[in-house]
Short mmCIF file of C-alpha atoms in Angstrom, two decimals:
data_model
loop_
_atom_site.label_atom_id
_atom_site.label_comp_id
_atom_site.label_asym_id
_atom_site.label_seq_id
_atom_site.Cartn_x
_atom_site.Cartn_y
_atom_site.Cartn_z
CA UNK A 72 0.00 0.00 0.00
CA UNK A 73 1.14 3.51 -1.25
CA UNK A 74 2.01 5.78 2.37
CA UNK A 75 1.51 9.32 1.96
CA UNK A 76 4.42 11.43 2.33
CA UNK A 77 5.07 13.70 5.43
CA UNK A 78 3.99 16.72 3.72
CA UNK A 79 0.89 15.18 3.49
CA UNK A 80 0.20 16.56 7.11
CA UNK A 81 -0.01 20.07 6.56
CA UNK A 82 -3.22 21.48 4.82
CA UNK A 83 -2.66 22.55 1.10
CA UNK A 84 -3.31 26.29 1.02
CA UNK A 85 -5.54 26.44 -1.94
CA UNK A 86 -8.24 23.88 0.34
CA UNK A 87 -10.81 26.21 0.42
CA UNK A 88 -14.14 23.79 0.45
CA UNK A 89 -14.45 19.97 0.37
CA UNK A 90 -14.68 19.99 -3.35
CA UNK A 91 -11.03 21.16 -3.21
CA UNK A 92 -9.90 17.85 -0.60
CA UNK A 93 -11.38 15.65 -3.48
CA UNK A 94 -9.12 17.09 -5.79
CA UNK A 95 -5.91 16.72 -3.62
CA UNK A 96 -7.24 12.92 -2.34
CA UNK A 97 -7.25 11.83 -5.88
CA UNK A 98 -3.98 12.38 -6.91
CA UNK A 99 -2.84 11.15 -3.18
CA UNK A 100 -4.29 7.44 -2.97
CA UNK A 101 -3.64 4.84 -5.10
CA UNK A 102 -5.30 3.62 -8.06
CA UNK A 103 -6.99 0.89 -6.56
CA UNK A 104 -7.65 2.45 -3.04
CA UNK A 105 -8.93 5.55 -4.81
CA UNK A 106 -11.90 3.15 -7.27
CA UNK A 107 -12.67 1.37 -3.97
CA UNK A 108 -13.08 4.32 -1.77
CA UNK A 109 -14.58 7.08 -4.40
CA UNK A 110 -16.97 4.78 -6.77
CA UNK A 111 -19.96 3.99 -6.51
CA UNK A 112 -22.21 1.10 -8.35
CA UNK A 113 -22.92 0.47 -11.39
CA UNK A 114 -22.95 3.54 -14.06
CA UNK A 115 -22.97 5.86 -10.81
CA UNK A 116 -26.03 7.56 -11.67
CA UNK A 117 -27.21 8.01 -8.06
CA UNK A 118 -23.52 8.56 -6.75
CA UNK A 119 -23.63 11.59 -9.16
CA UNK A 120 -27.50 12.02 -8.63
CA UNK A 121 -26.99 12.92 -4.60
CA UNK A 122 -24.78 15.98 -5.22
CA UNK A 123 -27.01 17.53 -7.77
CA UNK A 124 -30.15 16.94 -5.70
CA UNK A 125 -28.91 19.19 -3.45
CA UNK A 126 -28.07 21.61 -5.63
CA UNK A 127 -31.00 21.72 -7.37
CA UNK A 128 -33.12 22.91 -4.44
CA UNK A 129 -33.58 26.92 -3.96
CA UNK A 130 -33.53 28.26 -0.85
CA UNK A 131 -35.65 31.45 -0.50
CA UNK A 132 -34.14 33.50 2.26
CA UNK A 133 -35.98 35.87 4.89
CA UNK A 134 -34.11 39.34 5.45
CA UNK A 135 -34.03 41.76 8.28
CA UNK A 136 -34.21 39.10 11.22
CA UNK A 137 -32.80 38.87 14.53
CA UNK A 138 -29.58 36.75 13.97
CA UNK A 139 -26.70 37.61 16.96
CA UNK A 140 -26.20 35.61 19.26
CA UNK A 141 -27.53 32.45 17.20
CA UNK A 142 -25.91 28.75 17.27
CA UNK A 143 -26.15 25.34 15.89
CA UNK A 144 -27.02 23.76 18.74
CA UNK A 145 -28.68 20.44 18.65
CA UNK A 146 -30.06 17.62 20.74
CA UNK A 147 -30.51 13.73 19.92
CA UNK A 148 -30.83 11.04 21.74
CA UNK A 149 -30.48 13.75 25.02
CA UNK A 150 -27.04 14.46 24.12
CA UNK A 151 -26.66 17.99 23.44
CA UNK A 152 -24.78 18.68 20.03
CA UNK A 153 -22.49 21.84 19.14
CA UNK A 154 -24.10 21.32 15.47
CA UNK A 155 -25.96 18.62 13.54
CA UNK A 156 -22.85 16.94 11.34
CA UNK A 157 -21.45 13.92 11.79
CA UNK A 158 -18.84 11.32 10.24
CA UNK A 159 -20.66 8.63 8.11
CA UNK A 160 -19.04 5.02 8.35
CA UNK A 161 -16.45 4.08 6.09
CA UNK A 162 -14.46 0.77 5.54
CA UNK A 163 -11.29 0.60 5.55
CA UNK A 164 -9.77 4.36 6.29
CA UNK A 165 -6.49 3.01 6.66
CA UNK A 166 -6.28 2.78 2.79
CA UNK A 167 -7.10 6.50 2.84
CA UNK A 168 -4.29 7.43 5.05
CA UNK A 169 -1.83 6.00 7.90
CA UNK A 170 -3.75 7.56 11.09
CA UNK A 171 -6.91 5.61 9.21
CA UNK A 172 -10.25 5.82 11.76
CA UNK A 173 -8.08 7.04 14.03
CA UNK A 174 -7.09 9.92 12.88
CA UNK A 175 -11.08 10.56 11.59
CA UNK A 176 -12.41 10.07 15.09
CA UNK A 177 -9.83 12.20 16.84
CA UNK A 178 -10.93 14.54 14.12
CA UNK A 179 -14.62 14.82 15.27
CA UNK A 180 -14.01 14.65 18.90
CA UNK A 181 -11.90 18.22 18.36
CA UNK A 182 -14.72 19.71 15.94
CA UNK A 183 -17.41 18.11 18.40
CA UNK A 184 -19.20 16.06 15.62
CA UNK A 185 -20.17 12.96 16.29
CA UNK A 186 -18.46 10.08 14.69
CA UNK A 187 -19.78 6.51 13.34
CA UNK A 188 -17.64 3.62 13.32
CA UNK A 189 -17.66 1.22 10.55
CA UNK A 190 -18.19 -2.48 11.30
CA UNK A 191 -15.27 -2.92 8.82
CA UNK A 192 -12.91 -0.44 10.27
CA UNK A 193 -9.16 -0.78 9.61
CA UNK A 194 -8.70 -0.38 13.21
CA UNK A 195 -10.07 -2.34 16.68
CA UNK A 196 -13.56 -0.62 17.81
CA UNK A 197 -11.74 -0.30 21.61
CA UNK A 198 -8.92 1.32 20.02
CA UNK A 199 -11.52 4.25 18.45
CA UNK A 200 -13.23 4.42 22.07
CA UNK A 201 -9.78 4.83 24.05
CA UNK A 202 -8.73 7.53 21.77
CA UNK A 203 -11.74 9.88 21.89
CA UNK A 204 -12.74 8.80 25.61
CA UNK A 205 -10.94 11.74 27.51
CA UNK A 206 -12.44 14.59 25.53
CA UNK A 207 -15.53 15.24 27.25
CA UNK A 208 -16.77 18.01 24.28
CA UNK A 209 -16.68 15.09 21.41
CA UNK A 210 -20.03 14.12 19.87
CA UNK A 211 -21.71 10.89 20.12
CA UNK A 212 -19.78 7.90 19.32
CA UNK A 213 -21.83 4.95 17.20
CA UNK A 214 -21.34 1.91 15.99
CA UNK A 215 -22.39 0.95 12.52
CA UNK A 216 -23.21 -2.83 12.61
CA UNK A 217 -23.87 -5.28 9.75
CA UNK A 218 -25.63 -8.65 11.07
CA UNK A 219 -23.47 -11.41 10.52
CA UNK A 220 -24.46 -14.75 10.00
CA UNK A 221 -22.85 -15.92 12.79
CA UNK A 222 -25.30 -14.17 15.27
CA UNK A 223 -23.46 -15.14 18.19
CA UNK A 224 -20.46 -13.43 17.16
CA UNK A 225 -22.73 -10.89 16.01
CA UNK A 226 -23.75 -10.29 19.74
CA UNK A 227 -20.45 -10.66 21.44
CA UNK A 228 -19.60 -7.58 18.90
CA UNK A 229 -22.51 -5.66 20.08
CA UNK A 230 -21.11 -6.00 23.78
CA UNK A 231 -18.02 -5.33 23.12
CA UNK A 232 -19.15 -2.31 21.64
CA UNK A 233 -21.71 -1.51 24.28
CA UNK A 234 -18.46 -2.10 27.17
CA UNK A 235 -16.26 0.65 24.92
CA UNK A 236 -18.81 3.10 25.35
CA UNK A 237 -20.89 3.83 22.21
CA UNK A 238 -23.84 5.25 22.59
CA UNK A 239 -25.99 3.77 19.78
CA UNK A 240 -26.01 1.55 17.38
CA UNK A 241 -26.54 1.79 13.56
CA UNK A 242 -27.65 -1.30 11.71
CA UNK A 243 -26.96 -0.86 7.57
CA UNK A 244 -29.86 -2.26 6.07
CA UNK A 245 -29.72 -1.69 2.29
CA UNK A 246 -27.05 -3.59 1.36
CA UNK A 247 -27.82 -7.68 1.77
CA UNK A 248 -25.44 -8.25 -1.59
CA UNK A 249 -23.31 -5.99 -2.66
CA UNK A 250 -23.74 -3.14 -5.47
CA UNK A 251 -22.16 -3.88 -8.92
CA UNK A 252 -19.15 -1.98 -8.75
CA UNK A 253 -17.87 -1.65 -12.03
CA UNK A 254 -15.21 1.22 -11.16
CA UNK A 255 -13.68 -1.40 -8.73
CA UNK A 256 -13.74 -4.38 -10.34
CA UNK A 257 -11.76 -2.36 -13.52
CA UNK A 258 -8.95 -1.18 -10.92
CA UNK A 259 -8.93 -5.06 -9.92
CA UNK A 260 -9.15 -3.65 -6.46
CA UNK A 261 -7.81 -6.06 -3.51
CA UNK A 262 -7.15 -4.82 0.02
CA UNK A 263 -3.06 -4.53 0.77
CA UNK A 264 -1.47 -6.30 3.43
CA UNK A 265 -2.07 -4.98 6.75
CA UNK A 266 -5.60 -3.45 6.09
CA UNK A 267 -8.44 -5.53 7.20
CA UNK A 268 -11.51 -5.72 8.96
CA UNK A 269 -10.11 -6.49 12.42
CA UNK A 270 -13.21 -6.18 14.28
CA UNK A 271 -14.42 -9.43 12.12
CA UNK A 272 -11.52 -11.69 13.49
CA UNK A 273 -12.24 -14.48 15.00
CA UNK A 274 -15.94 -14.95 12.96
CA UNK A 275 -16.76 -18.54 11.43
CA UNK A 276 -17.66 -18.00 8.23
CA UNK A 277 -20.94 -20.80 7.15
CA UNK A 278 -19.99 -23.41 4.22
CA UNK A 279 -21.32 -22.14 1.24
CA UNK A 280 -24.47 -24.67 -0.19
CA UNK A 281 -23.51 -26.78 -2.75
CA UNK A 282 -25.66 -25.64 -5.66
CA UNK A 283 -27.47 -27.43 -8.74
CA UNK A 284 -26.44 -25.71 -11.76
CA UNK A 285 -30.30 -24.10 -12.05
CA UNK A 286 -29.75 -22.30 -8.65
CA UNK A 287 -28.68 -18.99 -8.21
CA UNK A 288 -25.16 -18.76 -5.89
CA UNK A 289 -26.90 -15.28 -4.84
CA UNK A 290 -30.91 -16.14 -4.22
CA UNK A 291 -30.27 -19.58 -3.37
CA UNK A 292 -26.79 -19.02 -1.36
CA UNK A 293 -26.10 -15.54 0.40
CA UNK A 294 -29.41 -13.98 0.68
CA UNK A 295 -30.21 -17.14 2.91
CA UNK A 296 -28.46 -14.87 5.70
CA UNK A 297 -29.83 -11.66 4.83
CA UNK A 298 -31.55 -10.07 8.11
CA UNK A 299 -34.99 -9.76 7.86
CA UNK A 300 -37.35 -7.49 10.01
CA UNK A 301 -37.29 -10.83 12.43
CA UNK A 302 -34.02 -9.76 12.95
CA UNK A 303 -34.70 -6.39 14.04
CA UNK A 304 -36.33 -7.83 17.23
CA UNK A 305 -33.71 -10.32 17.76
CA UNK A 306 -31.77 -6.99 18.08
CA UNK A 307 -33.63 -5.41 20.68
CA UNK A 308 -33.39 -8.27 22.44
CA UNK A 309 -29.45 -8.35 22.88
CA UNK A 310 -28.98 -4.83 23.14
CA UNK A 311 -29.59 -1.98 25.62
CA UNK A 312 -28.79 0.77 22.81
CA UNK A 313 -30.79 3.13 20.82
CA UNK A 314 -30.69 1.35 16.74
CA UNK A 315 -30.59 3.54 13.59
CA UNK A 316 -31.52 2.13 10.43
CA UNK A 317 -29.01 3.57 7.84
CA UNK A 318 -30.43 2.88 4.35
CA UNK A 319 -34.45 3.47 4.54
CA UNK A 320 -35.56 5.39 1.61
CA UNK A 321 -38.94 4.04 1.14
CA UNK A 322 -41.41 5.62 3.42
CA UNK A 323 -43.43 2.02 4.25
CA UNK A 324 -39.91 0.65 5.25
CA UNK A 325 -39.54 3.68 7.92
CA UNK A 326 -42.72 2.86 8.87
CA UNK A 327 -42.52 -0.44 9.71
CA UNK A 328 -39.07 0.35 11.36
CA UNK A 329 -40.97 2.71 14.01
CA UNK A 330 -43.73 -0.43 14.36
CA UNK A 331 -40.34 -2.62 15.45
CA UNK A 332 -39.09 0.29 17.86
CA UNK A 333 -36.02 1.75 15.76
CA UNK A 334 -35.60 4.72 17.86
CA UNK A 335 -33.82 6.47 14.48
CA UNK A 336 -33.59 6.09 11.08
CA UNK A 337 -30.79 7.36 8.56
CA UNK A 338 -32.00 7.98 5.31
CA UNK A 339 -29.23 7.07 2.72
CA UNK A 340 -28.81 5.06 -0.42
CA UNK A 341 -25.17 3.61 0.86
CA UNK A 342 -23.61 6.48 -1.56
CA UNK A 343 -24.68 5.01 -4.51
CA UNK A 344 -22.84 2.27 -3.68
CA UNK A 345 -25.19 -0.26 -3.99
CA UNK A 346 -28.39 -0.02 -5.85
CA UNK A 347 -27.55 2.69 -9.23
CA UNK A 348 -30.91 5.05 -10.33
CA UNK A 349 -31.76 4.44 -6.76
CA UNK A 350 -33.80 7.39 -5.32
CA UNK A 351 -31.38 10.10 -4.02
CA UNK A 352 -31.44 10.84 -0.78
CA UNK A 353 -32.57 14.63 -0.84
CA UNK A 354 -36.08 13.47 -2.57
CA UNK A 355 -36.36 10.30 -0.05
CA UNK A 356 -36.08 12.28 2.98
CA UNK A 357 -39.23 14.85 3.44
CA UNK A 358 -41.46 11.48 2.40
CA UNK A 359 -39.38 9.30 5.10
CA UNK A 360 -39.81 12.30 7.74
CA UNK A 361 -43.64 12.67 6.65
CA UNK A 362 -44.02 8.74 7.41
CA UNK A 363 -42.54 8.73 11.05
CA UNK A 364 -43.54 12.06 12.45
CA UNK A 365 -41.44 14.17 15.00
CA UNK A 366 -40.96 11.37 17.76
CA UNK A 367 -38.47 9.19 16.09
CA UNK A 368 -34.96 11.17 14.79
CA UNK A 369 -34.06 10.88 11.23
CA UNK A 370 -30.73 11.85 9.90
CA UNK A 371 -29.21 12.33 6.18
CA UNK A 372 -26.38 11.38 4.48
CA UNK A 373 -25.67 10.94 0.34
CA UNK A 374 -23.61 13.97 -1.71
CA UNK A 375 -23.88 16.84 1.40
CA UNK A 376 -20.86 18.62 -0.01
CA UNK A 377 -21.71 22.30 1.34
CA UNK A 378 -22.97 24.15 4.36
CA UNK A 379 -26.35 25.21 2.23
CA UNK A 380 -26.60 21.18 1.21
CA UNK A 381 -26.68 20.99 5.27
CA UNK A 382 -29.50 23.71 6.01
CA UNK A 383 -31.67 22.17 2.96
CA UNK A 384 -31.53 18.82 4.45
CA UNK A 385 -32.74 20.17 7.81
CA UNK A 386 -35.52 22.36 6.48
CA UNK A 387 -36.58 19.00 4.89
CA UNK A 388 -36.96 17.42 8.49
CA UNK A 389 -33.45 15.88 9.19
CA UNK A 390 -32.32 15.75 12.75
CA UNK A 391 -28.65 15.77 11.57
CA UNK A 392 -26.23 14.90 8.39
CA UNK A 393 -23.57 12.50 7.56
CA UNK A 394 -21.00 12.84 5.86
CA UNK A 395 -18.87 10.09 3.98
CA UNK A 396 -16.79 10.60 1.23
CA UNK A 397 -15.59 14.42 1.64
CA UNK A 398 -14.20 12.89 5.14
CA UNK A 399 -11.85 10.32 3.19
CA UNK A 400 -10.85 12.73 1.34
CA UNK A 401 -9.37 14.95 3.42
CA UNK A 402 -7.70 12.41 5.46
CA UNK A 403 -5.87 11.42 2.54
CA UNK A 404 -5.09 15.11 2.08
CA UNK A 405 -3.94 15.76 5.64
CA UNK A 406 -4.84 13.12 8.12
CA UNK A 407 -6.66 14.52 11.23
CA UNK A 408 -5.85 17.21 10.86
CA UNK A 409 -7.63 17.32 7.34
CA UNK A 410 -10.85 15.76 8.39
CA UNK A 411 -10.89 18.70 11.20
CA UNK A 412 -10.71 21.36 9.03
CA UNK A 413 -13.35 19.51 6.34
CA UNK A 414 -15.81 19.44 9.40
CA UNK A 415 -14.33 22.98 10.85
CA UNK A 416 -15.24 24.51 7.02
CA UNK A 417 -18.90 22.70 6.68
CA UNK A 418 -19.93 24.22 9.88
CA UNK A 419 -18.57 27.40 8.89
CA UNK A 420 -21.05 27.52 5.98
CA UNK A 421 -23.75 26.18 7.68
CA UNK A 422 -23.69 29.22 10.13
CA UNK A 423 -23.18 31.34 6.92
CA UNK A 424 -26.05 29.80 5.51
CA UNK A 425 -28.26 30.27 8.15
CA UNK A 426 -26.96 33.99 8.79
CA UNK A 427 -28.12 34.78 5.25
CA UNK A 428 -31.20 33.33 5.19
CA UNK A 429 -32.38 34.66 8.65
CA UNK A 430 -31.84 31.79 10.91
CA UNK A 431 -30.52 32.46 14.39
CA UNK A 432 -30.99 28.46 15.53
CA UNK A 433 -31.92 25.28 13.92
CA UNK A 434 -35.50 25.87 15.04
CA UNK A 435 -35.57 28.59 12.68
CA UNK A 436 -34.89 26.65 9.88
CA UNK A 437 -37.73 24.66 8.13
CA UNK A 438 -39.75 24.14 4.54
CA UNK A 439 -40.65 27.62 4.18
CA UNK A 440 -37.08 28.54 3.11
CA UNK A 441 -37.62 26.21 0.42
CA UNK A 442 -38.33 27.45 -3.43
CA UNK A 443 -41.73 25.13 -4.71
CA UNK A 444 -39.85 24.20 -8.00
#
């Protein structure tokens, strides 16, 4: 695996938005690293799609309001938030850069965003928790948590995570095969030695069927161990934590979630990652919010690349955002340090935007600031 150089620490001084760390990350990471971490499935319509979304919504800003002495203070799950962004799990972040999940979680504990492990993180779930534990201003700390076939294991994870200290966990739920990833499979991606999922040690693996030539190795093999919404109380059952959903776009789907308790739901597509001319996640989210009412938090994530992406998505009923890709990419850029200063410049715009369209606290911002077209 390629190492970034030293100077790789220091922020480049024409990094002016997140657009600008994409730029830098792409000529930083390798070939293969890059297809795995930046592509999505498919012909990437909906990887593209999520971005534009966003951008094609007009805001329609109020004037001559009472702004000073505003903030983007926020509360969920009764922990008070310094603003509604967060770090979206990603796989892997030691391919991005040496510090890896490290590095991105020490990142959000100094910005005070909250910060969601991956179940496939480069680096031991303990490890995350002992870095972050003494800084009492971080946000939340999350687990994101695929169900494994082996549900044993899959509950001896959970406690381990619940005896680190996170505070919730998120259960992906849109991805029971993986997306066609064409962008991948041309960089003949493969994971270097010394990057793996090392949370997954340790799991027994089930013997895969043997299969008539008629059967399917997908519908008659693997989606034997999908999780179901059986599984969702099985959940419940071994766990004292609040569950997210991450990956509800349909608005029956967050319904039923609420009917098996979910106490949140995360409204993404996986980053167009998985299922291409998928929905984007700015047109799922006010039909999601409209299904499950005020009681039950739902948060955003999918092509959020500016502060006014941010407001939009919380006039359109999300709690808070997540943010994926733009993270990775300034840890390759700068490590920690980079991911701090992607957060430090989101929130920056976020108060901007809500200065400029007459919004002195999240309260103040809903649909109204919203064009009709």
């Amino acid at each position: 695996m390629q190492t970034p150089s030293p100077d790789l620490q220091a922020i480049p001084p024409d990094v002016f938005c997140l657009a600008d760390y994409e730029r830098h990350a792409s000529h930083n990471m390798p070939a293969g690293a890059w297809a795995y971490l930046q592509g999505g499935a498919a012909d990437e319509h909906t990887l593209q799609a999520n971005a534009r979304a966003w951008q094609a919504i007009s805001l329609v800003p109020r004037v001559l309001r009472r702004t000073a002495g505003g903030h983007t203070r926020t509360e969920l799950f009764g922990r008070t938030m310094a603003h509604p962004l967060m770090l979206a799990p990603i796989a892997y972040q030691l391919l991005a850069h040496p510090e890896g999940e490290i590095g991105s979680a020490l990142a959000a504990a100094a910005q005070e965003a909250g910060y969601v492990l991956s179940t496939q993180s480069s680096t031991a779930l303990e490890d995350i928790a002992d870095a972050t534990a003494l800084d009492h201003l971080r946000g939340p700390l999350w687990m994101q948590l695929y169900l494994q076939p082996d549900r044993e294991f899959t509950r001896l994870l959970i406690k381990r995570a619940e005896a680190a200290g996170y505070e919730a966990l998120v259960l992906t739920v849109d991805a029971p095969t993986s997306g066609v990833r064409d962008r991948e499979r041309r960089a003949g991606f493969r994971l270097p030695e010394g990057v793996s999922a090392v949370n997954l040690r340790g799991m027994s693996t089930p013997p895969s069927p043997t299969l008539s030539p008629e059967q399917s190795a997908l519908f008659d093999g693997l989606l034997h161990h999908a999780p179901t919404w059986d599984d969702i109380a099985w959940l419940k059952q071994v766990t004292r934590l609040p569950i997210l959903l991450k990956g509800v776009l349909h608005p029956d789907d967050a319904r039923l979630a609420v009917q098996a308790g979910v106490q949140g739901i995360i409204v993404s597509n996986h980053g167009g990652r998985t299922l291409d001319t998928a929905i984007t996640t700015a047109r799922a989210l006010p039909r999601v919010v409209d299904a499950v009412g005020s009681d039950v938090p739902v948060l955003v994530d999918g092509g959020i690349r500016r502060g006014t992406d941010v407001l939009k998505a919380l006039a359109l009923g999300a709690r808070a955002v997540l943010i994926g890709r733009p993270a990775v990419h300034a840890l390759a850029t700068a490590g920690a340090l980079g991911v701090a200063h992607a957060i430090r410049l989101l929130r920056d715009e976020l108060e901007a935007a809500m200065a400029l369209t007459g919004c002195a606290t999240l309260a103040d911002i809903g649909p109204a600031l919203l064009a009709d077209d």
